[in-house]
Every structure is written in structure tokens, then in C-alpha cells.
Coordinates of C-alpha atoms and ligand atoms in Angstrom, one line a residue:
M235 CA 0.0 0.0 0.0
K236 CA 1.6 3.3 -1.2
R237 CA -1.3 5.7 -1.5
I238 CA -4.5 5.9 0.5
G239 CA -7.6 8.2 0.5
V240 CA -9.8 9.5 3.3
L241 CA -13.3 11.0 3.2
T242 CA -16.0 12.0 5.6
S243 CA -19.6 11.1 4.8
G244 CA -23.2 11.5 6.0
G245 CA -24.0 13.6 9.1
D246 CA -21.0 15.4 10.4
S247 CA -19.8 15.1 14.0
P248 CA -17.3 16.9 16.2
G249 CA -14.0 15.1 16.1
M250 CA -14.1 14.2 12.4
N251 CA -11.3 16.7 11.9
A252 CA -9.2 15.1 14.5
A253 CA -9.8 11.7 12.8
I254 CA -8.8 13.2 9.4
R255 CA -5.6 14.6 11.0
A256 CA -4.8 11.2 12.4
V257 CA -5.3 9.4 9.1
V258 CA -3.1 12.0 7.2
R259 CA -0.3 12.1 9.8
K260 CA -0.2 8.4 10.5
S261 CA 0.0 7.7 6.8
I262 CA 2.8 10.2 6.2
F263 CA 4.5 8.8 9.3
H264 CA 4.6 5.4 7.6
G265 CA 5.8 6.8 4.3
L266 CA 2.4 6.6 2.5
E267 CA 0.9 9.3 0.3
V268 CA -2.5 10.4 1.4
Y269 CA -5.4 11.9 -0.6
G270 CA -8.4 13.8 0.8
V271 CA -11.7 13.3 -1.0
K272 CA -14.1 16.3 -0.7
N273 CA -17.9 15.9 0.0
G274 CA -17.9 12.2 0.8
Y275 CA -18.9 9.7 -1.9
A276 CA -20.0 12.6 -4.2
G277 CA -16.4 13.7 -4.3
L278 CA -15.3 10.2 -5.3
I279 CA -17.7 10.3 -8.3
S280 CA -16.7 13.8 -9.4
G281 CA -13.0 13.1 -8.8
N282 CA -12.7 15.9 -6.2
I283 CA -9.6 14.3 -4.7
E284 CA -6.3 16.0 -3.7
Q285 CA -3.1 15.0 -2.0
M286 CA -2.8 16.2 1.6
Q287 CA 0.4 17.1 3.4
L288 CA 1.2 17.4 7.1
G289 CA 0.3 21.2 7.1
D290 CA -3.1 20.6 5.6
V291 CA -4.3 19.1 8.8
G292 CA -2.6 21.7 11.1
D293 CA -4.9 23.7 13.4
I294 CA -8.0 21.5 12.9
I295 CA -7.8 19.1 15.8
Q296 CA -9.9 21.5 17.9
K297 CA -12.5 22.4 15.3
G298 CA -16.0 20.9 14.8
G299 CA -17.3 20.0 11.4
T300 CA -15.1 18.5 8.8
K301 CA -12.4 20.1 6.7
L302 CA -13.2 17.6 3.9
Y303 CA -16.9 18.6 3.9
T304 CA -19.5 15.9 3.9
A305 CA -22.5 15.0 1.7
R306 CA -25.2 12.5 1.0
C307 CA -24.9 11.0 -2.4
E308 CA -27.8 9.2 -4.1
E309 CA -25.6 8.3 -7.2
F310 CA -23.3 6.3 -5.0
R311 CA -26.2 4.0 -4.1
T312 CA -26.3 2.8 -7.7
P313 CA -23.8 0.2 -9.1
E314 CA -23.0 2.6 -11.9
G315 CA -22.1 5.4 -9.4
R316 CA -19.9 3.1 -7.4
E317 CA -18.1 1.9 -10.6
I318 CA -17.3 5.5 -11.4
A319 CA -16.0 6.0 -7.9
V320 CA -13.7 3.0 -8.1
N321 CA -12.4 4.1 -11.5
E322 CA -11.6 7.6 -10.1
L323 CA -9.7 6.0 -7.2
N324 CA -7.8 3.6 -9.5
K325 CA -7.0 6.5 -11.9
K326 CA -5.2 8.3 -9.1
G327 CA -3.5 5.1 -7.9
I328 CA -5.2 5.2 -4.5
E329 CA -5.2 1.6 -3.2
G330 CA -7.3 1.9 -0.1
L331 CA -9.9 4.2 1.5
V332 CA -10.7 5.3 5.0
V333 CA -14.4 6.3 5.4
I334 CA -15.3 8.4 8.4
G335 CA -19.1 8.4 9.0
G336 CA -22.2 6.7 10.3
D337 CA -23.8 3.4 9.5
G338 CA -25.1 4.6 6.0
S339 CA -21.5 5.5 5.1
F340 CA -20.4 2.1 6.3
R341 CA -22.9 0.4 4.1
G342 CA -21.4 2.4 1.2
A343 CA -17.9 1.3 2.3
Q344 CA -19.0 -2.3 2.4
K345 CA -20.3 -2.0 -1.1
L346 CA -16.8 -0.8 -2.3
T347 CA -15.2 -3.8 -0.5
E348 CA -17.6 -6.1 -2.3
L349 CA -16.2 -4.6 -5.6
G350 CA -12.8 -5.7 -4.4
Y351 CA -11.8 -2.2 -3.3
P352 CA -10.2 -2.1 0.2
T353 CA -12.0 0.2 2.7
I354 CA -11.9 0.7 6.4
G355 CA -14.7 2.5 8.4
V356 CA -14.1 4.9 11.3
P357 CA -17.3 5.5 13.3
G358 CA -18.2 9.2 13.4
T359 CA -21.7 10.2 14.5
I360 CA -23.2 12.0 17.5
D361 CA -25.9 9.3 17.7
N362 CA -23.5 6.6 19.1
D363 CA -25.6 4.0 17.2
I364 CA -23.0 1.9 15.5
P365 CA -22.7 -1.7 16.7
G366 CA -19.1 -2.8 17.1
T367 CA -18.0 0.2 19.2
D368 CA -18.8 1.4 22.7
F369 CA -18.5 5.0 21.5
T370 CA -18.6 6.9 18.2
I371 CA -16.6 10.1 17.5
G372 CA -18.7 13.1 18.4
F373 CA -21.0 11.5 20.9
D374 CA -19.2 12.8 23.9
T375 CA -19.1 16.4 22.5
A376 CA -22.8 16.3 21.7
L377 CA -23.5 14.9 25.1
N378 CA -21.8 17.8 26.7
T379 CA -23.6 20.3 24.4
V380 CA -26.9 18.8 25.5
I381 CA -25.9 18.9 29.2
D382 CA -24.8 22.6 28.9
A383 CA -28.2 23.5 27.2
I384 CA -30.2 21.6 29.8
D385 CA -28.3 23.2 32.7
K386 CA -29.3 26.6 31.3
I387 CA -32.9 25.6 30.7
R388 CA -33.0 24.2 34.3
D389 CA -32.2 27.7 35.6
T390 CA -35.2 29.3 34.0
A391 CA -37.4 26.3 34.6
T392 CA -36.7 26.6 38.3
S393 CA -37.3 30.4 38.3
H394 CA -40.6 30.0 36.6
E395 CA -41.6 26.7 38.2
R396 CA -42.2 25.1 34.9
T397 CA -42.1 21.7 33.3
Y398 CA -39.7 21.5 30.4
V399 CA -39.7 19.0 27.5
I400 CA -36.4 18.9 25.7
E401 CA -36.1 17.1 22.3
V402 CA -32.6 15.8 21.5
M403 CA -31.3 14.2 18.4
G404 CA -31.4 10.4 17.9
R405 CA -33.7 9.0 15.2
N406 CA -33.1 5.4 16.0
A407 CA -30.9 5.6 19.0
G408 CA -31.6 6.9 22.5
D409 CA -28.0 7.1 23.7
L410 CA -27.7 10.9 23.6
A411 CA -31.1 11.3 25.4
L412 CA -30.3 8.6 28.0
W413 CA -26.8 9.8 28.9
A414 CA -27.8 13.4 29.0
G415 CA -30.8 12.5 31.1
L416 CA -28.7 10.7 33.6
A417 CA -26.0 13.4 33.6
D418 CA -28.7 16.1 34.2
G419 CA -31.0 14.3 36.5
A420 CA -34.0 14.5 34.2
E421 CA -37.3 13.2 35.7
T422 CA -38.2 11.3 32.6
I423 CA -36.2 10.0 29.6
I424 CA -38.2 8.8 26.5
I425 CA -36.1 6.8 24.0
P426 CA -36.9 4.6 21.0
E427 CA -35.4 1.5 22.6
E428 CA -37.7 1.4 25.7
P429 CA -41.5 1.6 25.9
Y430 CA -42.9 4.5 27.8
D431 CA -46.1 4.8 29.7
M432 CA -47.7 8.2 29.7
E433 CA -49.7 7.5 32.9
Q434 CA -46.4 6.7 34.7
I435 CA -44.8 9.9 33.4
L436 CA -47.8 11.9 34.6
A437 CA -47.7 10.2 38.0
R438 CA -44.0 10.9 38.4
L439 CA -44.6 14.6 37.6
D440 CA -47.4 14.6 40.1
R441 CA -45.3 13.0 42.8
G442 CA -42.6 15.7 42.2
N443 CA -45.1 18.4 42.6
Q444 CA -46.5 17.0 45.8
R445 CA -43.1 17.1 47.4
G446 CA -42.6 20.7 46.2
K447 CA -40.4 20.3 43.2
K448 CA -39.9 23.6 41.4
H449 CA -39.4 22.2 37.9
S450 CA -39.3 19.0 35.9
I451 CA -37.2 18.1 32.9
I452 CA -38.4 15.5 30.4
I453 CA -36.0 14.5 27.7
V454 CA -37.4 13.0 24.4
A455 CA -35.2 11.5 21.7
E456 CA -36.5 12.7 18.3
G457 CA -37.1 9.1 17.2
V458 CA -40.0 8.6 19.6
G459 CA -42.0 11.7 18.6
S460 CA -41.8 15.4 18.6
G461 CA -41.0 17.4 21.7
P462 CA -43.9 19.9 21.1
E463 CA -46.3 17.0 20.8
F464 CA -45.2 15.5 24.2
A465 CA -45.3 19.0 25.8
K466 CA -48.9 19.5 24.7
R467 CA -50.0 16.1 25.9
I468 CA -48.4 16.8 29.3
E469 CA -49.8 20.3 29.6
D470 CA -53.3 19.1 28.7
A471 CA -53.2 16.3 31.2
T472 CA -51.6 18.1 34.1
Q473 CA -52.6 21.8 33.5
L474 CA -48.9 22.5 34.4
E475 CA -47.3 25.2 32.3
T476 CA -45.1 23.1 30.0
R477 CA -42.5 24.5 27.7
V478 CA -40.5 22.8 25.0
T479 CA -37.0 23.3 23.5
V480 CA -35.9 21.4 20.4
L481 CA -32.1 21.5 20.6
G482 CA -31.6 20.7 16.9
H483 CA -28.3 21.2 15.0
I484 CA -26.4 22.9 17.8
Q485 CA -25.8 19.3 18.9
R486 CA -23.8 18.6 15.8
G487 CA -21.3 21.5 16.2
G488 CA -18.7 22.8 18.5
S489 CA -15.1 22.1 19.5
P490 CA -14.7 18.4 20.2
T491 CA -14.1 17.4 23.8
G492 CA -10.8 15.9 24.9
S493 CA -12.4 12.4 24.9
D494 CA -13.5 12.8 21.3
R495 CA -10.2 14.1 20.1
V496 CA -8.3 11.2 21.7
L497 CA -10.8 8.7 20.4
A498 CA -10.7 10.2 16.9
S499 CA -6.9 10.1 16.9
R500 CA -6.7 6.5 18.1
L501 CA -9.4 5.3 15.6
G502 CA -8.0 7.2 12.6
A503 CA -4.5 5.9 13.2
R504 CA -5.7 2.3 13.6
A505 CA -7.6 2.5 10.4
V506 CA -4.4 3.4 8.5
E507 CA -2.6 0.4 10.2
L508 CA -5.3 -1.9 9.1
L509 CA -4.9 -0.8 5.5
I510 CA -1.2 -1.3 5.8
E511 CA -1.8 -4.8 7.2
G512 CA -3.9 -5.6 4.1
K513 CA -7.2 -5.6 5.8
Q514 CA -10.4 -4.5 4.1
G515 CA -14.1 -4.2 4.8
E516 CA -13.4 -3.7 8.5
M517 CA -14.4 -1.0 11.0
V518 CA -12.4 0.3 13.9
G519 CA -14.0 0.8 17.3
I520 CA -13.4 1.0 21.0
R521 CA -14.4 -1.6 23.5
E522 CA -13.5 -1.4 27.2
N523 CA -11.0 1.3 26.2
K524 CA -9.1 -0.9 23.8
I525 CA -9.1 -0.2 20.1
V526 CA -10.6 -3.1 18.2
S527 CA -11.7 -4.0 14.7
Q528 CA -14.2 -6.3 13.0
S529 CA -15.8 -6.7 9.7
I530 CA -18.3 -4.0 8.7
E531 CA -20.7 -6.7 7.6
S532 CA -20.8 -8.4 10.9
A533 CA -21.1 -5.1 12.8
L534 CA -24.0 -3.9 10.7
S535 CA -25.8 -7.2 11.0
Q536 CA -26.2 -6.5 14.7
T537 CA -28.7 -4.0 16.1
H538 CA -27.5 -1.2 18.3
T539 CA -28.7 -1.5 21.8
I540 CA -28.6 0.9 24.7
D541 CA -26.9 0.1 28.0
K542 CA -29.8 -1.3 30.0
D543 CA -27.9 -0.7 33.3
I544 CA -27.7 3.0 32.6
Y545 CA -31.4 3.2 31.7
R546 CA -32.3 1.3 34.9
L547 CA -30.1 3.6 37.0
S548 CA -31.6 6.7 35.4
Q549 CA -35.0 5.5 36.5
E550 CA -33.9 4.6 40.0
L551 CA -32.4 8.0 40.5
S552 CA -35.4 9.9 39.3
I553 CA -38.0 8.4 41.6
Ligands
ADP235 P1 -24.6 8.3 7.9 O1 -23.3 7.8 7.4 O2 -24.4 9.5 8.7 O3 -25.5 7.2 8.4 P2 -26.3 8.3 5.4 O4 -27.1 7.2 5.9 O5 -27.0 9.5 4.8 O6 -25.4 8.9 6.6 O7 -25.2 7.7 4.4 C1 -24.3 8.6 3.8 C2 -24.1 8.2 2.3 O8 -23.6 6.8 2.3 C3 -25.3 8.1 1.5 O9 -25.7 9.4 1.0 C4 -24.9 7.2 0.4 O10 -24.1 7.9 -0.6 C5 -24.0 6.2 1.1 N1 -24.8 5.0 1.4 C6 -25.7 4.8 2.4 N2 -26.3 3.6 2.4 C7 -25.8 3.0 1.3 C8 -26.0 1.7 0.6 N3 -26.8 0.8 1.2 N4 -25.3 1.4 -0.5 C9 -24.4 2.3 -1.0 N5 -24.2 3.5 -0.5 C10 -24.9 3.9 0.6

């Protein structure tokens, strides 16, 4: 392996830049040439591919977003689109590709591997929803963004003695809502992985009121339903003034936390090692603080699950 490529794809997440930096520097450290592909798979198809040097990834480790930009690309979902992509890579003599992104991007990477083109996936998404890794790059930063927002909302919720519903990101995965809920002492956490009972939620609010609680925080993962909808149901049932905040895309941005920078650096570097070792169709991940790898195919055949112990604890602590 003499020449490798790197791209970021799908939804961006804080720490992707740190991962790009690790891929570029680790490659150059091992004497490889490294090429950056702009706009994810779209850049493969349009040939938007340029060689990167050490200095190209200077001053980005602390920045959110992705220097290589990201995109969703319908054409890449077609066999014709993927054929063009592989031709572009071959034309430039690029022998392996690191794909930083979420599960959709991994499916794309798997399709390239099936064409005989070596790819390695690096999990980057704030949702923490990729099987095969305990944490994805960006989750910790997003978690801290949500915590910071809820802390602020809590101040005003207390002052006005209100109930607050906060909608956080997570279409299929409740990790962000769950962890933020535990970290912020939310009264109720509603996530796609666990059934909820509206009667129980209302009873819990009532118990809180009876013992003089000044506010209540309810966290809803977007996959379960909309925050405004839940707020209306709660207000109608309790007659308590209920406000709603949809945190939205602020959860995707910001300077990555120390944990995310370290994770991104470790995973990006390991991805390069795997290509050097001749591996393909694998993803890197972290399990019990050790960097691991497994085939993308086997990882994606599993379903992401939440940590049941954390869910149980969040319930026990919010009685
Ligand atoms: P994420 O990586 O954040 O989950 P998406 O699901 O939007 O984001 O996937 C990013 C891109 O990966 C898509 O726009 C598409 O180009 C490619 N992709 C996703 N699924 C597939 C698939 N089954 N086959 C080929 N390419 C895919």
C-alpha cells in the first residue's frame, strides 16, 4: 500500500477533523501518500480528490465540522455510481480508502469492499448508534452540548416553576437522550429502545409536585416523537405550564471534547494500520478502552442497543 484516501460522509460530528488529521499524519509517518476526498462519496464520483500534506491538517484538531466537507450522495447508491467511484480511485493510484461516517456511510464502504476495493470504516456520528464500538466520534461532545443546554434551561425552569420538555437528536438511538438525562437528573427520559407509559410519566410529575419540586425536565429522543407533541400532551393532562425546547443542530457542532479528540486520533490511526496490514471491509471501534476492529458486515448485521444498566439507573435515581 503506497497511497490511501480519506473521506467524511453522512451527518458530520465533532472530532471528524481530529480523525482526518490522524489518518493523514499516520499515513505520512509510515511513508504513504494520502489523498483527501471532498464531499464524501460525491467527491469520489466527481474526482474531487487532492493530495494532503502534514500542514493541511494543522490547526484543525480543535475544530468541529469536517475540513473535507460531507454530503449525502444518491448516485453512489447505484452500481453505476460506485463503478465511477472505483475508477476515479484507480486512476489516481489510490489503493485503499478510510471512510469516516455513520452506518449509512459504512454500508457504502461495504459495497466498495464487495467490488474488491479495500475500505476501512471509522465511526463518526453523534448518535452513538454503530454496533461494534462502545462510542462513536462526536457522541461525547454532543452529550456535553446537550448537558450545557439543559443546565441553562433548568435555571429558567426553576425560576418560573415550569415543566420543560427537551427534544434531543437520535432518530433510531436513544443514547444521547439517555446519557444526557442521567447526567442532568431528568425526571423522565423517553427513548426509542424502551417503551414508555404516559400514565407513569404523569404520575411521576405529580409526585414531584406533591413534594414541592420547582421544575421538571423531560428528555425526548426525536425518534420517539416530537417534543412539542409531548409537551402538549403533558400540559393538557396536568394543567402545568409546559415549555418545549428542540435543541436541533447545535448538537452537531462545536469544538470536540478531549475524549472525542483522543478517540478520533486513536481510531483514525488504527484505520491506517489496518490498510497497511492488508485488511479490508473492517471498521475500527473502542471496547473497554481498547481499540478493536471487526468486519463492517458483521457489525452492521447486529442491532445497536442501549446500555440497560444506565437506563435502569436513570429510572432509579429519578423516583
Ligand atoms: P450516515 O453515514 O451519517 O449514516 P447516510 O445514511 O446519509 O449517513 O449515508 C451517507 C451516504 O452513504 C449516502 O448518501 C450514500 O451515498 C451512502 N450509502 C448509504 N447507504 C448505502 C448503501 N446501502 N449502499 C451504497 N451507499 C450507501
